[in-house]
Every structure is written in C-alpha cells, then in structure tokens.
C-alpha cells in the first residue's frame, strides 16, 4: 500500500472525529444523556459569555465546546498535512460529511452539496436557472433581502418579472397560505421561492402543500431553509420541493461558513454553474459546486456537529426549542401593548418568535433590552413586522427566559 492509499484508508476508517489523523481530539467533559438534569448539562457544554443573555442565535448558533475542540483539531491537522491532505483525502472526506448530512435531512447523497451558506446555495439556483425573457418568479415580502435582490438581478439580466406576495402572519389554516401563493401564479410562472421558516417571525410554512399546489401548475419550488436544518425535523423527500438551501452555521452549530444545497435528482443539469468548474461538460450536481480552494476543516466539522445533534436527538431538540419559545411567549401574549408576531398554532413555530411593544420602536426595544436588562436580541422593522426576533438555543434556561419575560412586562407597562 502506498502512502496515498494508506492515508485514504485511514480516512475511511471511522466516520467520527479525527478522520485518521495522528493527534488525539482534545478531551471534553462527557454528557449523561439519560440524566434528569439533561438540559443543564447541555447548557454546561457551551461556554457562555456572562455579559448578556444571548437570544440572537438565529444569526449564528455558536458551537458547543465539544464541536469547537474537534474543529480546532481539524484545523491543526489539515495545517499539519498541508497540500498532501488537499491532494489526497479532502474530497473523500467531504463526501462523508455530505452523506451524513443527506441522511439527516432525508435526501440522497447525490442530491446534496456542501456550500458556504444559504446565500451561495440559493444564488446558485437563481443565477443558474434557464430563464427566458418574460418568465415570472414568485416570492414573498417576508423573504430574506439579498435573496430578493438576487431575483431582481435576474430580472435585470434576463428580463424576468418578479412578483411578491405577503405571507399571512396568523393564518386560519394551511390552505389560506397556499391560496396566497397560488393567486400569484400565471402561465408564465416558472419558479417560486418559499421560506421553510420565515426568519423574522419564526413562522413555519406548509411547504409540502405549497409544493404540491405549485407543481400542479407546472411551477418549481425553491425552499429557503436557512433556519430549518438543525432546528426542527423534516424529510426532504416528503417536502417534495425541487431546490432547498440552508445555512449549517445556524441551527446545526457547524463552524461559520457552512451551507447545504439540495437539488432534486435529475434537475441539476438544467442549471448553469455560478463559478465555472474545470470541466464545463461534467454532468450532475458537482459541476455547480466549484468554489476553488476552500476551508476544508469546516467540511470535516459538519460530522462533529451532526454527532452532537444526534446525541441530543433531533426530535428532542425540536421539542425543547418549541417548549422554550412557548415558555416565554405564552406569558406575555395577552398583555396590553404586547404584540406577538408569530402564529399561535404550535406546528407553525419552533425556537424563533417575534415580540413587539406597540408603544416602542423595535430598535428602541432592542436597545433597552440590552442596556437595561443585558438581553441581546435583534430588531425587525419591515415587511409588516415590528418587534424583536427572539431566538434561544438548546443552552437557554427557563431562568434566562424569566428574565426576558420580566423585561417585556416592565417595558410594556405591565409589571
Ligand atoms: C431566511 C434566510 N435566508 C438566507 C439567509 C442568508 O444566510 P447566510 O448569510 O448564512 O448565507 C438568512 C440569514 O439569516 C436567512 O435568515
């Protein structure tokens, strides 16, 4: 066996942790996943900044110490092996991360690529789509700003027209939302962008029903799942969407700069790459995935992040996140001057919710929460939403949320 195959076989030995590297992963205290104080142990698995209560995990859910240590080890080892690593096992190892990620989201490995973030994933689809002048695309005012801009850019380049609907904030049922999207379809509509969860309100949409409706009109659906992977469970095959992008540095707690793009089997060849690969005539999804030399240590840490997620259990994590959100939102929902900008039906939300105070601008609310109560959130003031987005994580305690509830009661004049 030559050195290259030896290294390769080492890399294939185990799916977890060190990828056959020589140095040992740093030791981190174990978690007893069957103990009563399970969530306290999870909290202790994170190094928390004492300066404030962080209720802004929607931007970036930083890593538990265990994943961080393994990531640092990957950085050390890739640095140690240098170009030899890059020329031997980098692609095989990336494929292992993809396989594990595909399994987590219920897709085939051939349908998934690792990208740097949702922006790259969705922009690949929007920019590479076979647009013809006069085609129409549908999206919502509650979608993410730069994704909306990318469609506007496609409008300038290809002469497509872009229609924006408003997602009802408190729908009576799924059909109400489906009908809003359906009403915007014309014979010229080619593609629809739909958020799996609206990032500013935490509203989870009935994606399967929207996809089935869209397909019945011959319209494809691209789902913005920036906040979905790692927050709540879903199965890609059951969603029936055509394209799906997510950021893994959000709810899966992969190091910064990790994303996923899913493209339904057989659809990748209709897209043109954003960045040209070496072989333009290559078939399949991988010709869309060329970004040049990239941060391979992040690819490796995807596995460690999924392992941490699996130790908690995806369903147990989802249940906990939903519980924590309802723990605080139910305490303030009916108070005078307090406005919850997130649907009440439990299946329509998980960790994220949005709260406003009718007598205060969102920016002032965010500032006073930080200055007077040491609670860090983000203000949302647009697309019909006025409030602060509240995004706790698995380490957030009831005591954290009690402090937040007290703050909202006092600031809204309900103390
Ligand atoms: C709904 C939605 N889409 C896309 C993005 C872009 O994600 P990233 O900056 O990781 O590419 C975000 C970021 O918060 C988002 O909330």
Coordinates of C-alpha atoms and ligand atoms in Angstrom, one line a residue:
X1 CA 0.0 0.0 0.0
X2 CA 1.5 3.4 -1.0
X3 CA 1.3 6.4 1.2
X4 CA -1.7 7.9 -0.6
X5 CA -3.8 4.8 -0.3
X6 CA -2.7 4.3 3.3
X7 CA -3.9 7.8 4.2
X8 CA -7.0 7.3 2.2
X9 CA -7.8 4.0 4.0
X10 CA -7.2 5.7 7.4
X11 CA -9.6 8.5 6.4
X12 CA -12.2 5.9 5.7
X13 CA -11.8 4.0 8.9
X14 CA -14.3 5.9 11.1
X15 CA -17.0 8.4 10.3
X16 CA -16.5 10.2 13.6
X17 CA -14.0 12.7 14.9
X18 CA -10.4 12.5 13.8
X19 CA -10.5 11.2 10.2
X20 CA -7.5 9.0 10.9
X21 CA -5.4 11.9 12.0
X22 CA -2.4 11.3 14.3
X23 CA -3.1 13.6 17.2
X24 CA -5.9 12.9 19.6
X25 CA -9.0 15.0 19.8
X26 CA -8.9 17.1 23.0
X27 CA -10.9 15.7 25.8
X28 CA -14.2 17.4 26.7
X29 CA -16.4 16.5 29.7
X30 CA -19.0 13.9 28.9
X31 CA -22.7 14.4 29.0
X32 CA -25.0 11.9 30.6
X33 CA -27.8 12.0 28.1
X34 CA -30.1 9.9 30.3
X35 CA -29.9 12.1 33.4
X36 CA -32.7 14.3 34.8
X37 CA -30.6 17.4 34.5
X38 CA -30.0 16.8 30.8
X39 CA -30.7 20.4 29.7
X40 CA -28.4 21.8 32.5
X41 CA -25.7 19.5 31.2
X42 CA -26.3 20.7 27.6
X43 CA -26.0 24.3 28.9
X44 CA -22.7 23.4 30.5
X45 CA -21.5 22.0 27.2
X46 CA -21.3 25.6 25.9
X47 CA -19.0 28.4 27.0
X48 CA -21.4 31.3 27.6
X49 CA -20.5 34.9 27.7
X50 CA -21.5 36.3 31.1
X51 CA -22.1 39.8 29.8
X52 CA -25.6 39.2 28.4
X53 CA -28.3 36.6 27.8
X54 CA -27.9 35.7 24.1
X55 CA -31.4 35.5 22.5
X56 CA -29.9 36.0 18.9
X57 CA -28.9 32.5 17.9
X58 CA -30.7 32.8 14.6
X59 CA -27.8 34.6 13.0
X60 CA -25.2 32.1 14.1
X61 CA -25.6 29.4 16.7
X62 CA -22.1 29.2 18.1
X63 CA -20.5 25.8 18.8
X64 CA -20.7 23.7 22.0
X65 CA -17.1 23.2 23.3
X66 CA -17.0 19.6 22.1
X67 CA -17.6 20.6 18.5
X68 CA -15.3 23.6 18.8
X69 CA -12.4 21.4 20.1
X70 CA -12.9 18.9 17.3
X71 CA -12.9 21.7 14.7
X72 CA -9.7 23.2 16.1
X73 CA -8.2 19.7 15.9
X74 CA -9.2 19.5 12.2
X75 CA -7.6 23.0 11.6
X76 CA -4.4 21.7 13.2
X77 CA -4.3 18.5 11.3
X78 CA -5.1 20.0 7.9
X79 CA -2.4 22.6 8.6
X80 CA 0.0 19.8 9.6
X81 CA -0.7 17.8 6.4
X82 CA -0.8 20.8 4.1
X83 CA -1.2 20.2 0.4
X84 CA -0.8 16.4 0.9
X85 CA -4.2 16.5 2.6
X86 CA -5.7 18.6 -0.2
X87 CA -4.4 16.3 -2.9
X88 CA -5.3 13.0 -1.2
X89 CA -8.4 12.8 1.1
X90 CA -10.1 16.1 1.0
X91 CA -12.8 15.1 -1.5
X92 CA -13.4 11.7 0.1
X93 CA -13.8 13.3 3.5
X94 CA -16.1 15.9 2.1
X95 CA -18.2 13.2 0.6
X96 CA -18.5 11.5 4.0
X97 CA -19.8 14.8 5.5
X98 CA -22.3 15.1 2.6
X99 CA -23.5 11.5 3.1
X100 CA -24.2 12.1 6.8
X101 CA -25.9 15.5 6.1
X102 CA -28.1 13.9 3.4
X103 CA -29.2 11.2 5.8
X104 CA -30.0 13.9 8.4
X105 CA -32.4 15.7 6.0
X106 CA -33.8 12.6 4.3
X107 CA -32.2 13.2 0.9
X108 CA -29.9 11.0 -1.3
X109 CA -26.2 11.9 -1.1
X110 CA -26.2 12.5 -4.8
X111 CA -28.8 15.3 -4.3
X112 CA -26.7 17.3 -1.8
X113 CA -23.7 19.5 -1.9
X114 CA -21.9 21.4 0.8
X115 CA -21.7 25.2 0.1
X116 CA -20.6 28.1 2.3
X117 CA -24.1 29.3 3.3
X118 CA -27.7 29.7 2.1
X119 CA -26.7 32.8 0.1
X120 CA -24.4 30.7 -2.1
X121 CA -26.9 27.8 -2.3
X122 CA -29.9 29.8 -3.4
X123 CA -28.0 32.3 -5.6
X124 CA -26.6 29.3 -7.4
X125 CA -30.2 28.3 -8.3
X126 CA -31.5 31.8 -9.1
X127 CA -28.5 32.8 -11.2
X128 CA -28.1 29.4 -12.9
X129 CA -31.8 29.0 -13.8
X130 CA -32.7 28.7 -17.5
X131 CA -34.6 32.0 -17.5
X132 CA -36.2 33.4 -20.7
X133 CA -37.3 36.9 -21.1
X134 CA -40.9 37.3 -19.8
X135 CA -40.7 34.4 -17.3
X136 CA -42.2 35.1 -13.9
X137 CA -40.9 34.2 -10.4
X138 CA -42.9 34.4 -7.1
X139 CA -41.7 35.1 -3.7
X140 CA -42.8 37.0 -0.5
X141 CA -42.0 40.3 1.1
X142 CA -41.0 38.3 4.2
X143 CA -38.2 36.5 2.4
X144 CA -34.5 37.4 3.1
X145 CA -33.4 40.7 1.5
X146 CA -30.4 39.6 -0.5
X147 CA -32.3 36.6 -2.0
X148 CA -35.0 39.1 -3.2
X149 CA -32.2 41.2 -4.7
X150 CA -30.8 38.2 -6.5
X151 CA -34.2 37.7 -8.2
X152 CA -34.2 41.4 -9.0
X153 CA -30.7 41.0 -10.5
X154 CA -32.0 38.1 -12.6
X155 CA -34.8 40.4 -13.7
X156 CA -32.2 42.9 -15.0
X157 CA -30.1 40.3 -16.7
X158 CA -32.8 38.1 -18.2
X159 CA -35.9 40.3 -18.3
X160 CA -37.9 38.1 -15.9
X161 CA -40.6 39.7 -13.7
X162 CA -40.7 39.2 -10.0
X163 CA -44.0 39.1 -8.0
X164 CA -44.1 39.4 -4.2
X165 CA -46.9 38.2 -2.0
X166 CA -47.4 38.8 1.7
X167 CA -47.5 35.7 3.9
X168 CA -50.4 36.0 6.4
X169 CA -48.9 36.3 9.9
X170 CA -51.8 34.5 11.7
X171 CA -53.3 32.1 9.1
X172 CA -56.6 30.3 9.9
X173 CA -55.2 27.2 8.2
X174 CA -52.6 25.9 5.7
X175 CA -55.0 26.5 2.8
X176 CA -55.0 30.2 3.4
X177 CA -51.3 30.4 2.8
X178 CA -51.3 28.0 -0.2
X179 CA -54.1 30.2 -1.7
X180 CA -52.0 33.3 -1.4
X181 CA -49.1 31.8 -3.3
X182 CA -51.5 30.2 -5.9
X183 CA -53.2 33.5 -6.6
X184 CA -49.9 34.9 -7.9
X185 CA -49.3 32.1 -10.5
X186 CA -49.8 32.8 -14.2
X187 CA -49.0 30.7 -17.2
X188 CA -45.6 32.5 -17.3
X189 CA -44.6 31.5 -13.7
X190 CA -41.5 29.2 -13.6
X191 CA -40.2 29.3 -10.1
X192 CA -41.4 30.1 -6.6
X193 CA -39.2 30.9 -3.6
X194 CA -40.8 29.8 -0.3
X195 CA -39.2 30.1 3.2
X196 CA -39.4 26.9 5.2
X197 CA -39.5 29.2 8.3
X198 CA -39.8 33.0 8.0
X199 CA -36.6 34.3 9.6
X200 CA -38.1 37.5 11.0
X201 CA -41.2 35.9 12.7
X202 CA -40.3 32.2 13.1
X203 CA -43.4 31.2 11.1
X204 CA -43.1 27.6 9.7
X205 CA -44.9 27.3 6.4
X206 CA -46.8 24.2 5.0
X207 CA -44.1 23.6 2.4
X208 CA -45.4 20.3 1.2
X209 CA -48.8 21.7 0.4
X210 CA -47.3 24.7 -1.4
X211 CA -45.1 22.4 -3.5
X212 CA -48.0 20.2 -4.4
X213 CA -50.1 23.2 -5.5
X214 CA -47.2 24.7 -7.4
X215 CA -46.3 21.5 -9.2
X216 CA -50.0 21.1 -10.3
X217 CA -49.4 24.4 -12.2
X218 CA -46.0 23.3 -13.6
X219 CA -44.2 25.7 -11.3
X220 CA -41.0 24.6 -9.5
X221 CA -40.3 25.5 -5.8
X222 CA -37.0 26.6 -4.3
X223 CA -37.2 26.5 -0.5
X224 CA -35.2 28.9 1.7
X225 CA -34.4 26.7 4.7
X226 CA -31.7 28.9 6.2
X227 CA -33.1 28.3 9.7
X228 CA -34.6 24.9 9.3
X229 CA -31.7 22.3 9.3
X230 CA -31.0 21.5 13.0
X231 CA -33.9 23.5 14.4
X232 CA -36.8 21.1 13.5
X233 CA -37.0 17.8 11.8
X234 CA -38.2 17.3 8.3
X235 CA -37.7 14.9 5.4
X236 CA -36.6 16.3 2.1
X237 CA -38.3 13.6 0.1
X238 CA -41.6 14.3 1.9
X239 CA -41.3 18.0 1.3
X240 CA -41.5 17.5 -2.5
X241 CA -39.5 20.6 -3.3
X242 CA -37.2 21.0 -6.2
X243 CA -34.4 23.0 -4.6
X244 CA -33.5 23.6 -1.0
X245 CA -30.8 25.8 0.6
X246 CA -29.7 26.0 4.2
X247 CA -27.1 27.5 6.5
X248 CA -25.5 24.9 8.7
X249 CA -23.8 27.5 11.0
X250 CA -27.3 28.5 12.2
X251 CA -29.2 25.7 14.0
X252 CA -26.9 22.8 13.4
X253 CA -24.0 24.7 15.0
X254 CA -21.4 23.9 12.3
X255 CA -18.5 26.4 12.3
X256 CA -19.1 29.6 10.3
X257 CA -19.2 29.3 6.6
X258 CA -21.1 26.0 6.1
X259 CA -24.2 25.6 3.9
X260 CA -26.2 23.0 2.1
X261 CA -27.8 22.9 -1.3
X262 CA -30.3 20.1 -2.2
X263 CA -31.3 19.7 -5.8
X264 CA -33.9 17.0 -6.6
X265 CA -32.5 14.1 -8.6
X266 CA -32.2 14.9 -12.3
X267 CA -32.7 18.7 -12.0
X268 CA -29.1 19.8 -11.6
X269 CA -28.3 19.7 -15.3
X270 CA -30.8 22.4 -16.1
X271 CA -28.8 24.9 -14.0
X272 CA -25.6 26.7 -15.2
X273 CA -22.8 27.0 -12.5
X274 CA -22.2 30.3 -10.8
X275 CA -18.4 29.7 -10.8
X276 CA -17.1 27.6 -13.7
X277 CA -15.7 24.2 -12.8
X278 CA -12.7 22.7 -14.6
X279 CA -14.9 20.6 -16.9
X280 CA -17.9 22.6 -18.1
X281 CA -19.4 19.4 -19.7
X282 CA -19.4 17.5 -16.4
X283 CA -22.8 16.1 -15.5
X284 CA -24.6 16.3 -12.2
X285 CA -24.7 18.4 -9.1
X286 CA -20.9 18.6 -8.6
X287 CA -20.3 20.9 -11.5
X288 CA -22.3 23.5 -9.6
X289 CA -20.1 23.1 -6.5
X290 CA -16.7 24.5 -7.7
X291 CA -15.6 27.4 -5.4
X292 CA -11.9 26.9 -5.7
X293 CA -9.7 26.0 -2.8
X294 CA -11.9 26.3 0.3
X295 CA -12.0 25.9 4.1
X296 CA -11.9 22.0 4.3
X297 CA -11.7 22.0 8.1
X298 CA -15.3 23.3 8.1
X299 CA -16.3 20.4 5.9
X300 CA -14.9 18.0 8.5
X301 CA -16.7 19.6 11.4
X302 CA -20.1 19.0 9.8
X303 CA -19.8 15.4 11.0
X304 CA -19.0 16.5 14.6
X305 CA -21.9 18.9 14.6
X306 CA -24.3 16.2 13.4
X307 CA -22.9 13.9 16.1
X308 CA -23.7 16.4 18.8
X309 CA -27.1 16.9 17.3
X310 CA -27.7 13.2 17.3
X311 CA -26.6 12.9 20.9
X312 CA -29.3 15.3 21.9
X313 CA -31.7 13.7 19.4
X314 CA -33.3 15.9 16.6
X315 CA -36.8 15.4 17.9
X316 CA -35.8 16.1 21.5
X317 CA -34.1 19.3 20.4
X318 CA -37.1 20.4 18.4
X319 CA -39.4 19.8 21.3
X320 CA -37.1 21.6 23.7
X321 CA -36.8 24.6 21.4
X322 CA -40.5 24.8 20.9
X323 CA -41.1 24.5 24.7
X324 CA -38.7 27.3 25.5
X325 CA -40.3 29.6 22.9
X326 CA -43.8 28.9 24.3
X327 CA -42.5 29.2 27.8
X328 CA -41.9 32.9 27.3
X329 CA -44.3 33.8 24.6
X330 CA -47.4 32.4 26.4
X331 CA -46.5 34.5 29.5
X332 CA -46.7 37.8 27.5
X333 CA -49.0 37.0 24.6
X334 CA -52.2 38.5 26.0
X335 CA -50.7 41.5 27.8
X336 CA -51.8 45.0 26.8
X337 CA -49.3 46.7 24.4
X338 CA -47.5 43.4 23.7
X339 CA -47.7 42.0 20.2
X340 CA -46.6 38.5 19.3
X341 CA -45.7 38.4 15.5
X342 CA -45.7 34.6 15.4
X343 CA -48.6 32.2 14.8
X344 CA -50.1 30.5 17.9
X345 CA -50.6 27.1 16.4
X346 CA -47.7 25.0 17.8
X347 CA -46.9 23.3 14.4
X348 CA -46.3 26.8 12.9
X349 CA -43.4 27.7 15.0
X350 CA -40.4 26.3 16.9
X351 CA -37.5 28.2 18.5
X352 CA -38.0 31.5 16.9
X353 CA -40.7 34.1 17.8
X354 CA -41.0 37.8 17.4
X355 CA -42.4 40.2 20.0
X356 CA -43.1 43.9 19.8
X357 CA -44.3 46.6 22.2
X358 CA -46.9 48.8 20.5
X359 CA -45.6 52.0 22.2
X360 CA -42.0 51.5 21.2
X361 CA -40.0 51.2 18.0
X362 CA -38.2 47.8 17.6
X363 CA -34.8 49.4 17.6
X364 CA -35.5 51.1 20.9
X365 CA -36.9 47.9 22.4
X366 CA -33.7 46.0 21.4
X367 CA -31.5 48.8 22.8
X368 CA -33.4 48.9 26.1
X369 CA -33.3 45.1 26.4
X370 CA -29.5 45.2 26.1
X371 CA -28.8 48.4 28.1
X372 CA -31.2 47.9 30.9
X373 CA -31.6 44.1 31.1
X374 CA -28.4 42.7 29.4
X375 CA -30.5 40.7 26.9
X376 CA -29.2 40.6 23.3
X377 CA -31.8 40.4 20.5
X378 CA -32.3 41.8 17.1
X379 CA -34.8 44.5 16.0
X380 CA -37.0 43.8 13.0
X381 CA -38.8 46.7 11.4
X382 CA -40.1 45.9 7.9
X383 CA -42.2 43.6 5.8
X384 CA -45.1 44.2 8.1
X385 CA -43.2 43.1 11.2
X386 CA -42.4 45.4 14.1
X387 CA -40.6 43.7 17.1
X388 CA -37.6 41.9 18.2
X389 CA -36.7 38.4 16.9
X390 CA -36.1 36.1 19.9
X391 CA -34.1 33.1 19.1
X392 CA -32.9 31.0 22.1
X393 CA -30.9 27.8 21.7
X394 CA -30.6 24.5 23.5
X395 CA -28.4 26.0 26.2
X396 CA -31.1 28.6 27.1
X397 CA -32.6 28.1 30.5
X398 CA -36.1 28.9 31.9
X399 CA -34.3 31.4 34.2
X400 CA -33.0 33.2 31.1
X401 CA -36.5 33.4 29.7
X402 CA -37.9 34.5 33.1
X403 CA -35.5 37.5 32.9
X404 CA -36.8 38.3 29.4
X405 CA -40.4 38.0 30.5
X406 CA -39.8 40.4 33.4
X407 CA -38.2 42.8 31.0
X408 CA -41.1 42.7 28.5
X409 CA -43.6 43.2 31.3
X410 CA -41.8 46.2 32.7
X411 CA -41.1 47.8 29.3
X412 CA -44.7 47.4 28.2
X413 CA -46.1 48.8 31.4
X414 CA -47.4 45.5 32.7
X415 CA -45.2 45.0 35.7
Ligands
LIG1 C1 -34.2 33.3 5.5 C2 -32.8 33.5 5.3 N1 -32.3 33.2 4.1 C3 -31.0 33.4 3.8 C4 -30.1 33.9 4.8 C5 -28.7 34.0 4.4 O1 -27.9 33.2 5.2 P1 -26.3 33.2 5.1 O2 -25.9 34.6 5.5 O3 -25.8 32.2 6.1 O4 -26.0 32.9 3.7 C6 -30.6 34.2 6.1 C7 -29.7 34.7 7.1 O5 -30.0 34.9 8.2 C8 -32.0 34.0 6.3 O6 -32.5 34.2 7.5

